[in-house]
Short mmCIF file of C-alpha atoms and ligand atoms in Angstrom, two decimals:
data_model
loop_
_atom_site.label_atom_id
_atom_site.label_comp_id
_atom_site.label_asym_id
_atom_site.label_seq_id
_atom_site.Cartn_x
_atom_site.Cartn_y
_atom_site.Cartn_z
CA MET A 1 -41.52 77.80 50.93
CA ILE A 2 -41.60 74.00 50.92
CA LYS A 3 -38.33 72.33 49.98
CA ILE A 4 -37.13 68.79 49.48
CA ASN A 5 -34.40 67.30 51.70
CA VAL A 6 -31.43 67.20 49.34
CA GLN A 7 -29.06 65.43 51.78
CA ARG A 8 -31.52 62.58 52.01
CA LEU A 9 -31.96 62.49 48.24
CA MET A 10 -28.18 62.43 47.65
CA LYS A 11 -27.85 59.59 50.15
CA HIS A 12 -30.53 57.60 48.31
CA ILE A 13 -28.75 58.20 45.00
CA LYS A 14 -25.48 56.93 46.50
CA ASP A 15 -27.19 53.94 48.14
CA LEU A 16 -28.91 52.91 44.91
CA SER A 17 -25.63 53.09 42.98
CA LYS A 18 -24.31 50.17 45.06
CA PHE A 19 -26.68 47.83 43.24
CA GLY A 20 -24.75 47.05 40.09
CA HIS A 21 -21.57 48.78 41.25
CA ASP A 22 -19.05 47.78 38.59
CA PRO A 23 -15.48 47.00 39.71
CA ASN A 24 -14.36 48.56 36.40
CA GLY A 25 -16.06 51.81 37.40
CA GLY A 26 -19.56 53.22 37.57
CA VAL A 27 -22.79 51.27 37.62
CA THR A 28 -23.82 48.40 35.36
CA ARG A 29 -27.46 47.57 36.04
CA PHE A 30 -29.03 45.73 33.15
CA PRO A 31 -32.70 44.73 32.98
CA PHE A 32 -33.79 41.34 34.33
CA THR A 33 -30.66 40.75 36.43
CA ALA A 34 -30.00 40.21 40.12
CA GLU A 35 -28.63 43.78 40.39
CA GLU A 36 -31.80 45.25 39.00
CA ARG A 37 -33.94 43.16 41.33
CA GLU A 38 -31.92 44.36 44.33
CA ALA A 39 -32.29 47.96 43.17
CA LYS A 40 -36.05 47.46 42.89
CA ARG A 41 -36.20 45.94 46.36
CA TYR A 42 -34.49 49.09 47.65
CA ILE A 43 -36.99 51.31 45.81
CA VAL A 44 -39.90 49.27 47.21
CA HIS A 45 -38.42 49.74 50.69
CA LEU A 46 -38.31 53.54 50.22
CA MET A 47 -41.84 53.57 48.82
CA LYS A 48 -43.17 51.50 51.72
CA GLN A 49 -41.55 53.81 54.26
CA ILE A 50 -43.71 56.69 53.06
CA GLY A 51 -46.84 54.62 52.67
CA LEU A 52 -47.15 54.53 48.88
CA GLU A 53 -49.41 51.97 47.23
CA ILE A 54 -46.98 49.70 45.40
CA TYR A 55 -47.71 47.96 42.15
CA GLU A 56 -45.49 46.15 39.64
CA ASP A 57 -46.78 45.45 36.15
CA GLU A 58 -46.09 42.53 33.79
CA ILE A 59 -42.90 44.01 32.25
CA GLY A 60 -41.50 44.95 35.67
CA ASN A 61 -42.38 48.66 35.79
CA LEU A 62 -42.65 49.62 39.42
CA PHE A 63 -45.21 52.17 40.63
CA GLY A 64 -45.66 53.80 44.02
CA LYS A 65 -48.87 55.77 44.30
CA ARG A 66 -49.80 58.52 46.73
CA VAL A 67 -53.56 58.54 46.54
CA GLY A 68 -55.23 61.90 46.02
CA THR A 69 -58.36 63.19 47.76
CA ASP A 70 -60.43 62.64 44.61
CA SER A 71 -59.68 59.14 43.37
CA ALA A 72 -61.96 59.60 40.37
CA LEU A 73 -59.49 62.08 38.87
CA PRO A 74 -56.72 60.91 36.50
CA SER A 75 -53.40 60.49 38.25
CA ILE A 76 -50.09 62.19 37.59
CA LEU A 77 -47.08 60.09 36.78
CA ILE A 78 -43.53 61.13 37.65
CA GLY A 79 -40.32 59.12 37.49
CA SER A 80 -37.76 57.68 35.11
CA HIS A 81 -35.83 54.42 34.66
CA LEU A 82 -33.64 52.24 36.90
CA ASP A 83 -31.45 50.47 34.33
CA THR A 84 -28.08 51.82 33.20
CA VAL A 85 -25.68 51.38 30.30
CA LYS A 86 -22.46 49.39 30.88
CA ASN A 87 -20.25 51.33 33.32
CA GLY A 88 -22.83 54.08 33.46
CA GLY A 89 -23.30 56.81 36.03
CA MET A 90 -25.43 56.96 39.14
CA PHE A 91 -27.76 59.80 38.05
CA ASP A 92 -29.09 58.81 34.62
CA GLY A 93 -32.60 57.50 35.29
CA ALA A 94 -32.10 56.84 39.01
CA LEU A 95 -32.30 60.57 39.75
CA GLY A 96 -35.82 60.85 38.31
CA VAL A 97 -37.11 57.89 40.33
CA LEU A 98 -35.49 58.93 43.62
CA ALA A 99 -36.37 62.62 43.24
CA GLY A 100 -39.98 61.50 42.67
CA ILE A 101 -39.97 59.56 45.94
CA GLU A 102 -38.30 62.49 47.73
CA ILE A 103 -40.99 64.88 46.45
CA LEU A 104 -43.80 62.64 47.70
CA GLN A 105 -42.03 62.22 51.05
CA THR A 106 -41.77 66.02 51.35
CA MET A 107 -45.49 66.39 50.63
CA MET A 108 -46.23 63.77 53.26
CA GLU A 109 -44.02 65.42 55.89
CA GLN A 110 -45.53 68.82 55.18
CA GLY A 111 -49.07 67.50 55.50
CA ILE A 112 -49.88 68.37 51.91
CA GLN A 113 -52.61 66.49 50.17
CA THR A 114 -53.34 66.70 46.44
CA ARG A 115 -56.66 66.17 44.66
CA HIS A 116 -55.02 64.07 41.94
CA SER A 117 -53.10 60.93 42.88
CA ILE A 118 -49.38 61.04 42.10
CA SER A 119 -47.47 57.88 41.12
CA VAL A 120 -43.70 57.50 40.97
CA ALA A 121 -42.70 55.09 38.20
CA ALA A 122 -39.44 53.19 37.73
CA PHE A 123 -39.48 52.03 34.13
CA THR A 124 -37.86 48.84 32.87
CA ASP A 125 -35.04 48.83 30.31
CA GLU A 126 -34.96 52.37 28.97
CA GLU A 127 -31.35 52.18 27.79
CA GLY A 128 -31.74 49.03 25.73
CA VAL A 129 -28.07 48.04 25.96
CA ARG A 130 -28.52 44.42 27.03
CA PHE A 131 -30.96 43.38 24.30
CA SER A 132 -30.13 46.03 21.64
CA THR A 133 -33.60 47.50 21.89
CA GLY A 134 -34.99 49.85 24.53
CA MET A 135 -37.83 51.74 26.18
CA LEU A 136 -39.38 48.36 27.03
CA GLY A 137 -41.25 49.55 30.10
CA SER A 138 -42.70 52.74 28.64
CA ARG A 139 -43.55 50.99 25.36
CA ALA A 140 -45.41 48.27 27.27
CA LEU A 141 -47.42 51.00 28.99
CA THR A 142 -48.52 52.57 25.70
CA GLY A 143 -49.22 49.18 24.11
CA GLU A 144 -46.50 49.69 21.52
CA LEU A 145 -44.37 46.74 22.69
CA GLN A 146 -45.25 43.52 20.87
CA GLU A 147 -44.91 40.12 22.50
CA GLU A 148 -42.85 38.79 19.53
CA GLU A 149 -40.15 41.36 20.29
CA LEU A 150 -39.56 39.68 23.65
CA PHE A 151 -38.59 36.45 21.89
CA GLN A 152 -36.75 38.09 19.00
CA TYR A 153 -34.19 40.25 20.83
CA LYS A 154 -31.33 38.49 22.61
CA ASP A 155 -28.34 39.55 24.67
CA GLU A 156 -24.74 38.60 23.85
CA ASN A 157 -25.19 35.25 25.63
CA GLY A 158 -28.20 34.35 23.49
CA ILE A 159 -30.70 35.01 26.29
CA SER A 160 -33.89 36.56 24.95
CA ILE A 161 -35.87 39.26 26.75
CA ALA A 162 -38.52 36.59 27.36
CA ASP A 163 -35.91 34.25 28.92
CA GLY A 164 -34.69 37.07 31.15
CA MET A 165 -38.26 37.85 32.18
CA VAL A 166 -38.96 34.22 33.08
CA GLN A 167 -35.74 34.06 35.13
CA CYS A 168 -37.02 37.01 37.14
CA GLY A 169 -40.50 35.60 37.59
CA TYR A 170 -42.40 37.49 34.87
CA ASN A 171 -44.60 35.92 32.20
CA PRO A 172 -43.77 37.34 28.74
CA LYS A 173 -47.12 36.12 27.42
CA LEU A 174 -48.87 38.58 29.74
CA VAL A 175 -46.96 41.68 28.65
CA HIS A 176 -50.08 43.10 26.94
CA ARG A 177 -51.62 43.52 30.40
CA ALA A 178 -49.10 46.29 31.17
CA ARG A 179 -50.92 48.51 28.68
CA ARG A 180 -52.64 51.50 30.24
CA CYS A 181 -55.20 53.91 28.83
CA SER A 182 -54.96 57.68 28.40
CA LYS A 183 -57.92 58.35 30.68
CA GLU A 184 -55.93 57.10 33.67
CA PHE A 185 -53.34 59.89 33.46
CA LYS A 186 -53.33 63.66 33.54
CA ALA A 187 -49.60 64.05 32.85
CA PHE A 188 -46.13 62.52 32.98
CA LEU A 189 -43.26 64.58 34.35
CA GLU A 190 -39.68 63.34 34.12
CA LEU A 191 -36.70 64.78 35.93
CA HIS A 192 -33.45 63.79 34.22
CA ILE A 193 -29.85 64.87 33.84
CA GLU A 194 -29.20 66.94 30.72
CA GLN A 195 -26.43 64.71 29.31
CA GLY A 196 -25.09 67.70 27.42
CA LYS A 197 -23.16 70.94 27.92
CA VAL A 198 -25.79 73.54 27.09
CA LEU A 199 -26.91 74.31 30.67
CA GLU A 200 -23.31 74.41 31.87
CA SER A 201 -22.28 76.83 29.13
CA GLU A 202 -25.21 79.11 30.00
CA GLN A 203 -24.55 78.77 33.75
CA ALA A 204 -28.10 77.54 34.35
CA PRO A 205 -28.61 74.79 36.93
CA VAL A 206 -31.93 73.74 35.44
CA GLY A 207 -33.44 73.31 32.00
CA ILE A 208 -37.11 73.24 31.03
CA VAL A 209 -37.51 70.92 28.08
CA THR A 210 -39.56 72.20 25.15
CA GLY A 211 -39.68 68.88 23.32
CA ILE A 212 -37.67 65.84 22.36
CA VAL A 213 -36.02 65.95 18.96
CA GLY A 214 -36.95 63.55 16.19
CA VAL A 215 -34.31 61.38 14.55
CA LYS A 216 -33.84 60.12 11.01
CA TRP A 217 -31.07 57.76 10.05
CA LEU A 218 -30.11 57.78 6.38
CA LYS A 219 -27.99 55.26 4.58
CA VAL A 220 -26.53 57.01 1.55
CA THR A 221 -24.85 54.85 -1.08
CA ILE A 222 -22.82 56.49 -3.84
CA ARG A 223 -21.65 54.31 -6.74
CA GLY A 224 -18.81 55.15 -9.12
CA GLU A 225 -16.24 53.10 -11.00
CA GLU A 226 -13.37 51.09 -9.57
CA GLY A 227 -9.98 51.93 -11.06
CA HIS A 228 -6.22 51.77 -10.61
CA ALA A 229 -4.93 54.60 -8.44
CA GLY A 230 -1.86 55.02 -10.63
CA THR A 231 -3.11 54.54 -14.17
CA THR A 232 -6.46 56.41 -14.08
CA PRO A 233 -6.03 60.16 -14.79
CA MET A 234 -7.90 62.47 -12.41
CA ALA A 235 -10.26 63.76 -15.10
CA MET A 236 -11.38 60.24 -16.07
CA ARG A 237 -12.38 59.10 -12.58
CA LYS A 238 -15.80 58.32 -11.16
CA ASP A 239 -14.70 58.42 -7.54
CA PRO A 240 -17.59 58.17 -5.04
CA VAL A 241 -15.34 59.17 -2.11
CA THR A 242 -14.83 62.67 -3.50
CA VAL A 243 -18.62 63.08 -3.84
CA ALA A 244 -19.06 61.76 -0.30
CA ALA A 245 -16.54 64.30 1.01
CA ARG A 246 -18.40 67.16 -0.69
CA LEU A 247 -21.73 65.88 0.61
CA ILE A 248 -20.48 65.73 4.22
CA ASP A 249 -19.21 69.30 3.94
CA PHE A 250 -22.50 70.45 2.37
CA VAL A 251 -24.58 68.85 5.13
CA GLU A 252 -22.38 70.30 7.85
CA GLN A 253 -22.76 73.80 6.44
CA LYS A 254 -26.54 73.41 6.06
CA ALA A 255 -26.84 72.22 9.66
CA GLN A 256 -24.72 75.15 10.90
CA GLN A 257 -27.11 77.54 9.17
CA SER A 258 -30.31 76.21 10.69
CA ASP A 259 -30.93 76.69 14.38
CA GLY A 260 -30.78 73.50 16.40
CA LEU A 261 -30.31 71.07 13.52
CA ARG A 262 -27.83 68.27 14.25
CA ALA A 263 -26.36 66.19 11.44
CA THR A 264 -23.66 63.60 11.98
CA VAL A 265 -21.93 61.03 9.82
CA GLY A 266 -20.93 58.46 12.40
CA SER A 267 -19.96 55.67 10.03
CA ILE A 268 -18.44 55.45 6.57
CA ARG A 269 -17.71 52.33 4.55
CA VAL A 270 -15.59 52.30 1.40
CA PHE A 271 -15.52 49.42 -1.10
CA PRO A 272 -13.28 47.65 -1.85
CA GLY A 273 -11.31 49.71 0.68
CA SER A 274 -7.75 49.36 -0.63
CA ILE A 275 -5.23 52.16 -0.52
CA ASN A 276 -4.26 51.84 -4.20
CA VAL A 277 -7.76 51.40 -5.67
CA ILE A 278 -10.25 54.11 -6.63
CA PRO A 279 -13.34 52.91 -4.73
CA ARG A 280 -16.44 51.76 -6.61
CA GLU A 281 -18.86 52.45 -3.76
CA VAL A 282 -19.21 54.42 -0.55
CA GLU A 283 -21.81 54.09 2.19
CA LEU A 284 -22.43 57.01 4.54
CA PHE A 285 -24.63 56.76 7.62
CA PHE A 286 -26.29 60.04 8.63
CA ASP A 287 -27.99 60.78 11.94
CA ILE A 288 -30.18 63.88 11.61
CA ARG A 289 -32.08 65.42 14.54
CA HIS A 290 -34.34 68.40 15.16
CA LEU A 291 -37.54 69.39 16.94
CA SER A 292 -39.16 69.99 13.55
CA TRP A 293 -39.84 66.89 11.46
CA GLU A 294 -40.22 69.15 8.38
CA LEU A 295 -36.68 70.43 8.82
CA ILE A 296 -35.32 66.88 9.09
CA CYS A 297 -37.16 65.90 5.90
CA GLN A 298 -35.95 69.09 4.22
CA MET A 299 -32.37 68.01 4.95
CA GLU A 300 -33.09 64.63 3.36
CA ASP A 301 -34.42 66.41 0.24
CA ASP A 302 -31.35 68.65 0.16
CA ILE A 303 -29.09 65.59 0.27
CA GLN A 304 -31.02 64.10 -2.70
CA MET A 305 -30.70 67.33 -4.70
CA PHE A 306 -27.01 67.71 -3.94
CA LEU A 307 -26.27 64.12 -4.97
CA SER A 308 -28.33 64.45 -8.17
CA ALA A 309 -26.30 67.48 -9.17
CA CYS A 310 -22.95 65.82 -8.34
CA CYS A 311 -23.61 62.34 -9.71
CA ASN A 312 -25.58 63.08 -12.89
CA THR A 313 -22.76 65.03 -14.56
CA LYS A 314 -20.27 62.26 -13.86
CA GLY A 315 -22.50 59.32 -14.76
CA MET A 316 -22.55 58.06 -11.21
CA THR A 317 -25.55 56.77 -9.23
CA PHE A 318 -26.75 56.98 -5.65
CA THR A 319 -29.52 55.88 -3.28
CA VAL A 320 -30.78 57.47 -0.07
CA GLU A 321 -32.57 55.11 2.28
CA ALA A 322 -34.16 55.98 5.65
CA THR A 323 -33.27 53.12 8.01
CA HIS A 324 -34.76 54.47 11.24
CA GLU A 325 -37.25 57.22 12.05
CA LEU A 326 -38.49 58.62 15.31
CA LYS A 327 -40.80 61.64 15.12
CA PRO A 328 -40.16 64.55 17.48
CA VAL A 329 -42.55 65.16 20.35
CA SER A 330 -43.46 68.43 22.02
CA CYS A 331 -43.79 68.94 25.72
CA SER A 332 -47.21 70.18 26.80
CA PRO A 333 -47.42 74.01 26.88
CA VAL A 334 -49.56 73.77 30.03
CA LEU A 335 -46.91 71.70 31.82
CA ILE A 336 -44.09 73.91 30.53
CA GLU A 337 -45.92 76.92 31.97
CA ALA A 338 -46.43 75.18 35.33
CA ILE A 339 -42.71 74.31 35.47
CA ARG A 340 -41.71 77.87 34.48
CA THR A 341 -43.94 79.34 37.16
CA ALA A 342 -42.42 76.95 39.71
CA ALA A 343 -38.89 77.92 38.60
CA LYS A 344 -39.71 81.60 39.05
CA ARG A 345 -41.35 80.94 42.43
CA THR A 346 -38.26 79.11 43.67
CA GLY A 347 -35.98 81.80 42.23
CA THR A 348 -34.01 79.41 40.04
CA LYS A 349 -32.23 80.43 36.86
CA PHE A 350 -33.41 78.20 34.03
CA LEU A 351 -33.07 77.74 30.30
CA MET A 352 -35.65 76.49 27.80
CA LEU A 353 -34.12 73.82 25.58
CA PRO A 354 -35.01 70.76 23.50
CA SER A 355 -33.78 67.32 24.50
CA GLY A 356 -31.34 65.86 21.99
CA ALA A 357 -31.60 62.40 23.55
CA ALA A 358 -34.63 60.11 23.73
CA HIS A 359 -36.32 59.42 27.07
CA ASP A 360 -39.29 57.44 28.43
CA ALA A 361 -41.25 60.71 28.21
CA MET A 362 -40.94 60.55 24.42
CA ILE A 363 -42.82 57.24 24.38
CA LEU A 364 -45.39 58.29 26.97
CA ALA A 365 -46.30 61.33 24.85
CA SER A 366 -48.74 59.07 22.98
CA LEU A 367 -50.50 58.29 26.27
CA THR A 368 -50.56 61.61 28.09
CA LYS A 369 -49.19 65.17 28.24
CA ILE A 370 -45.47 65.22 28.99
CA GLY A 371 -43.11 67.65 30.68
CA MET A 372 -39.40 67.36 31.50
CA VAL A 373 -36.97 69.10 33.81
CA PHE A 374 -33.22 68.81 33.18
CA VAL A 375 -30.42 69.11 35.71
CA ARG A 376 -27.05 70.47 34.64
CA SER A 377 -24.47 67.74 33.93
CA LYS A 378 -20.84 68.39 34.84
CA ASP A 379 -18.83 68.71 31.59
CA GLY A 380 -21.90 67.33 29.78
CA ILE A 381 -20.75 63.80 30.62
CA SER A 382 -23.19 60.89 30.92
CA HIS A 383 -23.15 57.12 30.41
CA SER A 384 -19.85 57.14 32.25
CA PRO A 385 -18.61 56.71 35.84
CA LEU A 386 -17.68 60.43 35.59
CA GLU A 387 -21.34 61.43 35.25
CA TRP A 388 -22.04 64.08 37.90
CA SER A 389 -24.60 66.68 38.93
CA ASP A 390 -24.13 68.94 41.96
CA ALA A 391 -26.44 68.59 44.97
CA ASP A 392 -27.40 72.29 44.65
CA ASP A 393 -28.56 71.78 41.07
CA ILE A 394 -30.45 68.60 41.95
CA GLU A 395 -32.13 70.42 44.84
CA ALA A 396 -33.18 73.30 42.58
CA ALA A 397 -34.63 70.97 39.93
CA ALA A 398 -36.45 68.75 42.43
CA ASN A 399 -37.95 71.81 44.14
CA ILE A 400 -39.17 73.08 40.77
CA LEU A 401 -40.80 69.73 40.06
CA LEU A 402 -42.30 69.71 43.58
CA HIS A 403 -43.87 73.15 43.10
CA ALA A 404 -45.05 72.36 39.60
CA LEU A 405 -46.72 69.24 40.99
CA LEU A 406 -48.43 71.20 43.78
CA ASP A 407 -50.04 73.22 41.01
CA ILE A 408 -50.81 70.41 38.53
CA ALA A 409 -52.05 67.93 41.14
CA GLU A 410 -54.04 70.70 42.89
CA ALA A 411 -52.52 70.73 46.35
CA GLU A 412 -54.56 71.44 49.42
CA LYS A 413 -52.97 71.76 52.85
CA ILE A 414 -54.60 69.58 55.50
ZN1 LIG B 501 -31.90 58.12 31.07
#
């Protein structure tokens, strides 16, 4: 059975992590910086070594294509992103790009040709930390990224995305040219670390992703009546904090009861916020996630109902406002099946699971069929210098992707 060379892949992962090596720990490789350019130069070097056709688009996405025997067929895209968060790890994103190159190198060494072309992509600015946005590269590919955004978003030094692009030799006015059409692609497959503890707890080295969860952010404002903490009897109070506390408990219980639903209150603001004053207003910020958009919306309705019941009797008011929405996407059943078959063929234990975090694949779902393979993360840690995945797990996942690709890209031995 054909296998990738995991020692070589691990060496490439280590080598790449030197570009943006942060003296405070981990890797800091922001988009449109010298570190990112060096990392790209390294990727180009690896791509050239195995004879890939190299192409960089107007937002800086890098592609290395291994041309198939039938160039009229749509190509298959694999890969991930090269940027990191501040003091991030060396696997998040980089693994998908380097594993893609390793897979194509293995095919080359084994004399395997595919009917469909296969391109490895390194997407620009997935994390979005520098400019408080994100998925720039994949959004440029689908045509979702607007030119205005490049001038609007700035980093902490006041440098806009457009400024950063110009500094690196790109023309922000030409970003629309990065747009690609659906007909060009048969599929996108992304190999990524899990960034969670599910695979570890199930002792599975590899996960097959069923879909990427949708997200709704809700800003809930509950209004009561300000009062003196000492002189206002308990029965006469209109205290929004007590309603907020009940609501948080209600939502937590609801989420526990429904499979896979995640609900978090990550931020609470109390006004006026003095220890001896009954607050007049509370703001709660909910993050709700699930693979089913209906379930997310059902939770929003439940919050409305709960607040109506609590507030109406006390003469208090509330508003529920959705501040951010991202619909869930499903991975293609055909690709899931190909990955499952490959996992069985390679004898790897796997788990089917949704992705709780967003990825480039989520964006590319509007362009082509998507599939994702996860690698177990040690202690579920990511976005940290402690991020780690074992070589054995990486090998298993990359071999699964290799065998799935042999099937999807219609391999023929020459
Ligand atoms: Zn990532």
